mmCIF file of C-alpha atoms in Angstrom:
data_model
loop_
_atom_site.group_PDB
_atom_site.id
_atom_site.type_symbol
_atom_site.label_atom_id
_atom_site.label_comp_id
_atom_site.label_asym_id
_atom_site.label_seq_id
_atom_site.Cartn_x
_atom_site.Cartn_y
_atom_site.Cartn_z
ATOM 1 C CA ALA A 1 7.979 14.198 -0.237
ATOM 2 C CA VAL A 2 9.499 10.777 -2.339
ATOM 3 C CA ASP A 3 11.575 11.196 -5.158
ATOM 4 C CA GLU A 4 10.967 8.583 -7.862
ATOM 5 C CA ASP A 5 14.018 9.428 -10.178
ATOM 6 C CA THR A 6 16.832 9.106 -7.713
ATOM 7 C CA PRO A 7 15.995 6.453 -4.029
ATOM 8 C CA LYS A 8 16.750 9.123 -1.399
ATOM 9 C CA VAL A 9 13.843 10.860 0.413
ATOM 10 C CA HIS A 10 13.247 15.077 0.474
ATOM 11 C CA VAL A 11 12.646 16.723 3.671
ATOM 12 C CA ASP A 12 10.608 19.596 3.208
ATOM 13 C CA SER A 13 9.361 22.760 4.874
ATOM 14 C CA THR A 14 6.178 24.114 4.947
ATOM 15 C CA GLU A 15 5.524 28.369 4.935
ATOM 16 C CA SER A 16 1.704 29.679 4.536
ATOM 17 C CA GLY A 17 0.668 32.935 3.453
ATOM 18 C CA LYS A 18 -2.077 33.893 2.749
ATOM 19 C CA ARG A 19 -2.486 33.865 -0.807
ATOM 20 C CA ALA A 20 -0.053 29.948 -1.013
ATOM 21 C CA LEU A 21 1.462 27.346 0.915
ATOM 22 C CA THR A 22 4.510 26.521 -0.874
ATOM 23 C CA LEU A 23 8.049 24.080 -0.043
ATOM 24 C CA GLN A 24 11.063 24.595 0.825
ATOM 25 C CA TRP A 25 14.227 21.729 0.346
ATOM 26 C CA VAL A 26 15.835 21.376 3.314
ATOM 27 C CA GLU A 27 17.945 17.985 2.991
ATOM 28 C CA SER A 28 17.794 14.558 1.319
ATOM 29 C CA VAL A 29 17.383 10.976 2.966
ATOM 30 C CA GLN A 30 20.066 8.354 1.418
ATOM 31 C CA SER A 31 20.524 4.946 2.650
ATOM 32 C CA GLU A 32 21.569 1.652 0.880
ATOM 33 C CA LEU A 33 17.403 0.133 2.079
ATOM 34 C CA LEU A 34 15.800 3.151 -0.084
ATOM 35 C CA PHE A 35 17.104 1.104 -3.473
ATOM 36 C CA LEU A 36 15.699 3.656 -6.414
ATOM 37 C CA GLY A 37 12.085 2.639 -7.429
ATOM 38 C CA GLY A 38 11.764 0.886 -4.258
ATOM 39 C CA ILE A 39 10.184 3.229 -1.583
ATOM 40 C CA ASN A 40 6.736 3.763 -1.997
ATOM 41 C CA ASP A 41 5.832 6.608 0.866
ATOM 42 C CA VAL A 42 6.838 8.498 3.686
ATOM 43 C CA ALA A 43 5.613 9.587 7.260
ATOM 44 C CA GLU A 44 7.950 11.239 9.637
ATOM 45 C CA GLY A 45 7.900 10.236 13.383
ATOM 46 C CA PHE A 46 8.162 11.800 16.483
ATOM 47 C CA ASP A 47 9.793 14.625 14.867
ATOM 48 C CA LYS A 48 11.843 15.303 11.929
ATOM 49 C CA ASN A 49 14.480 13.049 13.219
ATOM 50 C CA GLU A 50 12.659 9.938 12.871
ATOM 51 C CA ILE A 51 10.114 9.283 9.476
ATOM 52 C CA PHE A 52 9.657 6.293 8.242
ATOM 53 C CA VAL A 53 9.301 4.925 4.247
ATOM 54 C CA THR A 54 7.362 1.929 2.903
ATOM 55 C CA ARG A 55 8.965 0.102 -0.251
ATOM 56 C CA TRP A 56 6.582 -1.134 -2.621
ATOM 57 C CA ARG A 57 9.032 -3.348 -4.073
ATOM 58 C CA TRP A 58 11.960 -5.681 -3.199
ATOM 59 C CA TYR A 59 14.374 -4.840 -5.846
ATOM 60 C CA PRO A 60 15.913 -1.689 -7.437
ATOM 61 C CA LEU A 61 14.534 -0.627 -11.020
ATOM 62 C CA PRO A 62 17.241 -0.197 -14.052
ATOM 63 C CA VAL A 63 18.596 3.872 -13.452
ATOM 64 C CA GLN A 64 16.360 4.378 -17.416
ATOM 65 C CA GLY A 65 13.272 2.307 -15.688
ATOM 66 C CA GLU A 66 11.956 -0.981 -16.375
ATOM 67 C CA LYS A 67 11.288 -0.709 -20.415
ATOM 68 C CA HIS A 68 15.633 -0.992 -20.431
ATOM 69 C CA ALA A 69 16.412 -3.919 -17.712
ATOM 70 C CA SER A 70 20.139 -5.229 -19.026
ATOM 71 C CA GLY A 71 21.302 -8.119 -17.840
ATOM 72 C CA LEU A 72 19.451 -12.200 -17.095
ATOM 73 C CA THR A 73 19.140 -10.467 -13.260
ATOM 74 C CA GLN A 74 17.657 -7.324 -14.026
ATOM 75 C CA ILE A 75 14.989 -9.347 -16.899
ATOM 76 C CA LEU A 76 14.288 -11.763 -14.424
ATOM 77 C CA GLN A 77 12.618 -9.208 -12.083
ATOM 78 C CA ARG A 78 11.330 -7.465 -14.963
ATOM 79 C CA GLU A 79 9.336 -10.106 -15.542
ATOM 80 C CA ALA A 80 8.309 -11.721 -12.892
ATOM 81 C CA ALA A 81 7.143 -8.595 -11.278
ATOM 82 C CA LEU A 82 3.722 -9.619 -10.466
ATOM 83 C CA LEU A 83 4.835 -13.580 -8.173
ATOM 84 C CA GLN A 84 4.836 -10.222 -6.226
ATOM 85 C CA THR A 85 1.909 -11.078 -5.016
ATOM 86 C CA PHE A 86 2.806 -14.253 -3.818
ATOM 87 C CA PHE A 87 5.284 -13.323 -0.696
ATOM 88 C CA LYS A 88 5.673 -10.908 1.207
ATOM 89 C CA LYS A 89 8.701 -8.978 0.628
ATOM 90 C CA THR A 90 8.501 -5.483 1.144
ATOM 91 C CA ASP A 91 8.527 -3.419 4.627
ATOM 92 C CA VAL A 92 8.916 -0.647 6.395
ATOM 93 C CA VAL A 93 12.382 1.276 6.998
ATOM 94 C CA ARG A 94 13.646 3.695 9.261
ATOM 95 C CA CYS A 95 15.133 6.526 9.299
ATOM 96 C CA HIS A 96 16.587 8.595 12.412
ATOM 97 C CA ARG A 97 19.503 10.366 13.955
ATOM 98 C CA ALA A 98 20.052 11.170 17.220
ATOM 99 C CA VAL A 99 21.319 14.267 17.095
ATOM 100 C CA PRO A 100 20.221 16.628 14.689
ATOM 101 C CA ASN A 101 21.603 17.744 11.761
ATOM 102 C CA ASP A 102 23.822 14.199 11.868
ATOM 103 C CA PRO A 103 23.283 12.189 8.674
ATOM 104 C CA PHE A 104 20.677 9.593 8.789
ATOM 105 C CA LYS A 105 20.792 6.309 9.524
ATOM 106 C CA CYS A 106 17.991 3.456 8.352
ATOM 107 C CA ASP A 107 16.918 0.264 9.063
ATOM 108 C CA ILE A 108 14.687 -2.262 8.111
ATOM 109 C CA VAL A 109 11.931 -2.179 11.477
ATOM 110 C CA ALA A 110 8.943 -4.459 10.109
ATOM 111 C CA GLY A 111 8.095 -6.960 6.929
ATOM 112 C CA GLY A 112 5.362 -9.487 5.411
ATOM 113 C CA GLY A 113 4.643 -6.938 3.077
ATOM 114 C CA HIS A 114 3.129 -8.462 -0.057
ATOM 115 C CA MET A 115 3.103 -4.819 -1.606
ATOM 116 C CA TYR A 116 3.456 -2.063 1.763
ATOM 117 C CA ASN A 117 1.687 1.447 0.142
ATOM 118 C CA GLY A 118 0.852 4.424 1.977
ATOM 119 C CA ILE A 119 1.461 4.962 5.780
ATOM 120 C CA THR A 120 0.802 7.962 7.769
ATOM 121 C CA ILE A 121 0.764 8.230 11.615
ATOM 122 C CA SER A 122 -1.364 9.361 14.313
ATOM 123 C CA THR A 123 -1.826 12.788 15.593
ATOM 124 C CA ASP A 124 0.588 11.476 19.221
ATOM 125 C CA ARG A 125 3.343 9.616 16.754
ATOM 126 C CA LYS A 126 1.944 5.942 19.008
ATOM 127 C CA THR A 127 1.421 4.663 15.798
ATOM 128 C CA LEU A 128 1.668 3.778 12.449
ATOM 129 C CA PHE A 129 -1.037 2.894 9.971
ATOM 130 C CA VAL A 130 0.214 0.895 6.587
ATOM 131 C CA ALA A 131 -1.498 -0.047 3.841
ATOM 132 C CA ASP A 132 -0.874 -3.465 2.360
ATOM 133 C CA VAL A 133 -2.308 -3.810 -1.527
ATOM 134 C CA ILE A 134 -2.803 -7.394 -2.246
ATOM 135 C CA PRO A 135 -4.212 -8.823 0.986
ATOM 136 C CA LYS A 136 -6.811 -4.889 0.807
ATOM 137 C CA ILE A 137 -5.528 -4.689 5.045
ATOM 138 C CA ILE A 138 -4.038 -1.808 6.514
ATOM 139 C CA ARG A 139 -1.846 -3.032 9.038
ATOM 140 C CA MET A 140 -1.232 -0.950 11.805
ATOM 141 C CA PHE A 141 1.982 -1.095 14.758
ATOM 142 C CA ALA A 142 2.849 0.715 17.934
ATOM 143 C CA ARG A 143 5.565 2.714 17.348
ATOM 144 C CA ASP A 144 7.115 1.553 21.208
ATOM 145 C CA TYR A 145 9.684 3.265 23.010
ATOM 146 C CA ASP A 146 11.311 3.531 26.469
ATOM 147 C CA ASN A 147 8.870 5.664 28.990
ATOM 148 C CA ASP A 148 12.222 6.550 30.370
ATOM 149 C CA THR A 149 14.602 7.935 27.796
ATOM 150 C CA GLY A 150 12.179 7.804 24.487
ATOM 151 C CA GLU A 151 14.609 5.606 23.129
ATOM 152 C CA PHE A 152 12.683 4.065 19.934
ATOM 153 C CA ILE A 153 12.113 -0.283 20.923
ATOM 154 C CA GLY A 154 10.461 -1.606 17.828
ATOM 155 C CA LEU A 155 7.139 -1.433 16.138
ATOM 156 C CA ARG A 156 4.726 -3.582 17.476
ATOM 157 C CA SER A 157 1.869 -5.253 15.452
ATOM 158 C CA LEU A 158 -2.436 -3.781 16.102
ATOM 159 C CA GLY A 159 -3.611 -5.711 13.830
ATOM 160 C CA ASP A 160 -4.977 -5.476 10.424
ATOM 161 C CA ILE A 161 -8.140 -3.837 9.511
ATOM 162 C CA ASN A 162 -10.050 -5.797 6.471
ATOM 163 C CA VAL A 163 -10.243 -3.246 3.551
ATOM 164 C CA GLY A 164 -12.086 -4.277 1.190
ATOM 165 C CA HIS A 165 -10.572 -2.253 -1.798
ATOM 166 C CA ALA A 166 -6.659 -2.362 -2.916
ATOM 167 C CA VAL A 167 -5.526 0.807 -0.661
ATOM 168 C CA ASP A 168 -2.916 3.199 -2.633
ATOM 169 C CA ASN A 169 -2.337 6.315 0.409
ATOM 170 C CA LEU A 170 -3.385 7.555 3.366
ATOM 171 C CA ASP A 171 -3.783 9.922 5.151
ATOM 172 C CA TYR A 172 -4.981 10.777 9.082
ATOM 173 C CA ASP A 173 -7.039 13.065 9.669
ATOM 174 C CA GLN A 174 -6.066 15.099 12.759
ATOM 175 C CA ALA A 175 -9.629 16.662 13.733
ATOM 176 C CA SER A 176 -11.831 13.530 14.266
ATOM 177 C CA GLY A 177 -9.056 10.097 14.040
ATOM 178 C CA ASP A 178 -10.370 9.092 10.959
ATOM 179 C CA LEU A 179 -8.587 7.273 7.912
ATOM 180 C CA ILE A 180 -8.653 8.847 4.397
ATOM 181 C CA ALA A 181 -7.374 6.533 1.678
ATOM 182 C CA GLY A 182 -7.762 6.360 -1.576
ATOM 183 C CA THR A 183 -9.190 3.031 -3.294
ATOM 184 C CA VAL A 184 -8.316 0.365 -6.326
ATOM 185 C CA PRO A 185 -11.797 -1.708 -5.945
ATOM 186 C CA VAL A 186 -10.057 -3.995 -9.440
ATOM 187 C CA MET A 187 -6.661 -4.431 -8.684
ATOM 188 C CA TRP A 188 -6.292 -6.375 -12.778
ATOM 189 C CA GLN A 189 -6.707 -2.948 -14.438
ATOM 190 C CA ALA A 190 -4.301 -1.429 -12.673
ATOM 191 C CA PHE A 191 -1.551 -3.471 -13.453
ATOM 192 C CA ILE A 192 -2.885 -3.784 -16.952
ATOM 193 C CA ARG A 193 -2.219 -0.375 -16.635
ATOM 194 C CA MET A 194 0.537 -0.178 -15.550
ATOM 195 C CA LYS A 195 2.303 -3.261 -17.448
ATOM 196 C CA TYR A 196 0.997 -2.720 -21.109
ATOM 197 C CA ASP A 197 -1.372 -0.253 -21.515
ATOM 198 C CA ASN A 198 -0.940 3.268 -19.830
ATOM 199 C CA SER A 199 -4.408 4.303 -21.577
ATOM 200 C CA PHE A 200 -6.269 1.215 -20.136
ATOM 201 C CA PRO A 201 -9.807 2.937 -17.676
ATOM 202 C CA VAL A 202 -8.806 1.996 -14.035
ATOM 203 C CA PRO A 203 -11.811 2.573 -11.591
ATOM 204 C CA GLY A 204 -10.973 4.052 -8.553
ATOM 205 C CA GLY A 205 -12.638 5.364 -5.044
ATOM 206 C CA LEU A 206 -11.986 8.003 -2.036
ATOM 207 C CA ILE A 207 -13.094 6.119 1.593
ATOM 208 C CA ARG A 208 -13.053 6.948 5.010
ATOM 209 C CA LEU A 209 -12.284 4.334 7.789
ATOM 210 C CA SER A 210 -13.654 5.506 11.919
ATOM 211 C CA GLY A 211 -12.900 4.101 14.264
ATOM 212 C CA SER A 212 -9.798 3.046 16.398
ATOM 213 C CA PRO A 213 -7.266 0.246 16.882
ATOM 214 C CA THR A 214 -8.451 -1.035 20.025
ATOM 215 C CA LYS A 215 -12.631 -1.061 18.804
ATOM 216 C CA GLY A 216 -12.646 -1.392 15.128
ATOM 217 C CA TYR A 217 -13.086 0.504 12.205
ATOM 218 C CA THR A 218 -16.128 0.843 10.243
ATOM 219 C CA THR A 219 -15.253 1.942 6.425
ATOM 220 C CA THR A 220 -17.606 4.545 4.757
ATOM 221 C CA GLU A 221 -17.777 4.678 0.171
ATOM 222 C CA HIS A 222 -17.678 8.430 -0.101
ATOM 223 C CA VAL A 223 -16.193 8.353 -3.774
ATOM 224 C CA ILE A 224 -16.328 5.200 -7.052
ATOM 225 C CA THR A 225 -15.326 5.928 -10.233
ATOM 226 C CA ASP A 226 -15.103 3.490 -13.475
ATOM 227 C CA GLY A 227 -11.660 5.223 -14.157
ATOM 228 C CA LYS A 228 -12.794 6.768 -17.554
ATOM 229 C CA GLU A 229 -12.959 10.359 -16.456
ATOM 230 C CA PHE A 230 -10.292 10.085 -13.772
ATOM 231 C CA SER A 231 -7.543 6.813 -13.472
ATOM 232 C CA GLN A 232 -7.603 5.359 -10.931
ATOM 233 C CA VAL A 233 -7.358 7.426 -7.541
ATOM 234 C CA SER A 234 -4.016 7.581 -5.145
ATOM 235 C CA ALA A 235 -5.160 9.937 -2.667
ATOM 236 C CA GLY A 236 -7.854 12.435 -1.788
ATOM 237 C CA VAL A 237 -9.352 14.935 0.983
ATOM 238 C CA PHE A 238 -12.807 16.205 1.791
ATOM 239 C CA TRP A 239 -11.865 20.501 1.062
ATOM 240 C CA GLY A 240 -15.661 22.114 1.858
ATOM 241 C CA SER A 241 -18.530 20.755 -0.007
ATOM 242 C CA ASP A 242 -15.712 19.161 -2.598
ATOM 243 C CA VAL A 243 -13.733 15.372 -2.507
ATOM 244 C CA ILE A 244 -10.078 16.386 -4.304
ATOM 245 C CA LEU A 245 -9.376 13.033 -6.119
ATOM 246 C CA GLY A 246 -4.769 12.629 -6.941
ATOM 247 C CA SER A 247 -3.493 10.063 -9.753
ATOM 248 C CA PRO A 248 -0.407 9.394 -10.677
ATOM 249 C CA PHE A 249 -2.115 8.918 -14.475
ATOM 250 C CA SER A 250 -3.535 12.250 -14.299
ATOM 251 C CA PRO A 251 -2.890 15.149 -15.477
ATOM 252 C CA GLY A 252 -5.123 17.561 -13.039
ATOM 253 C CA ILE A 253 -6.968 16.218 -10.194
ATOM 254 C CA GLY A 254 -10.811 15.209 -10.256
ATOM 255 C CA VAL A 255 -13.645 17.151 -8.368
ATOM 256 C CA CYS A 256 -16.530 15.532 -7.002
ATOM 257 C CA LYS A 257 -18.953 17.027 -4.997
ATOM 258 C CA ARG A 258 -20.226 15.211 -1.505
ATOM 259 C CA VAL A 259 -23.809 14.657 -1.788
#
């Protein structure tokens, strides 16, 4: 779980029963690389001693938020935020430890992102998928490791999936191997909402990508909204005959019927 208010990542465990699913805090991961406002999403690596984190900004936010920027550097960063669309300065951070209960150590393992966002990993823990919002692609990386020792070597690019929409959060369907993604069809409307007018409706959607890194992917668009009733879809899941949608700007969830 990502904490948007403090620069850290929380590691949670789940306890399931017949009536409810709860999360129990276990520990937090902190690093100078995980600065305030820079963390976007997180995925577990090989096991609970390895996590991958996407950073969607290359600079930290002021403690009280962008509207309370002070000093020349913070003000310039705030006003130049849209320039992020032209530069490849966001990255993927790997936090790991060799011994359980030791502190995590964090390193940048993949760069070149315009605005890295959602991240997920395949069931066999060998392939990472990272959404890059501005170029409307999902980047694929092989998690390379030493066959004898199991030691992590690095991330190796497997190419990109051209989606056609800006992608927000990603989920890996373990049953099918498909990717489920929330989409932002019209990016300029999302920027207006985030920067200037929090009542501005933002269209959103939910897509399924079926295939594999070697054979390629086909895209099925399951949901598209105009943003008036449910603004900016960030993620979604299929639940029986329903599609459940999430959004950073809506107080609840959206529910659509599958047809």
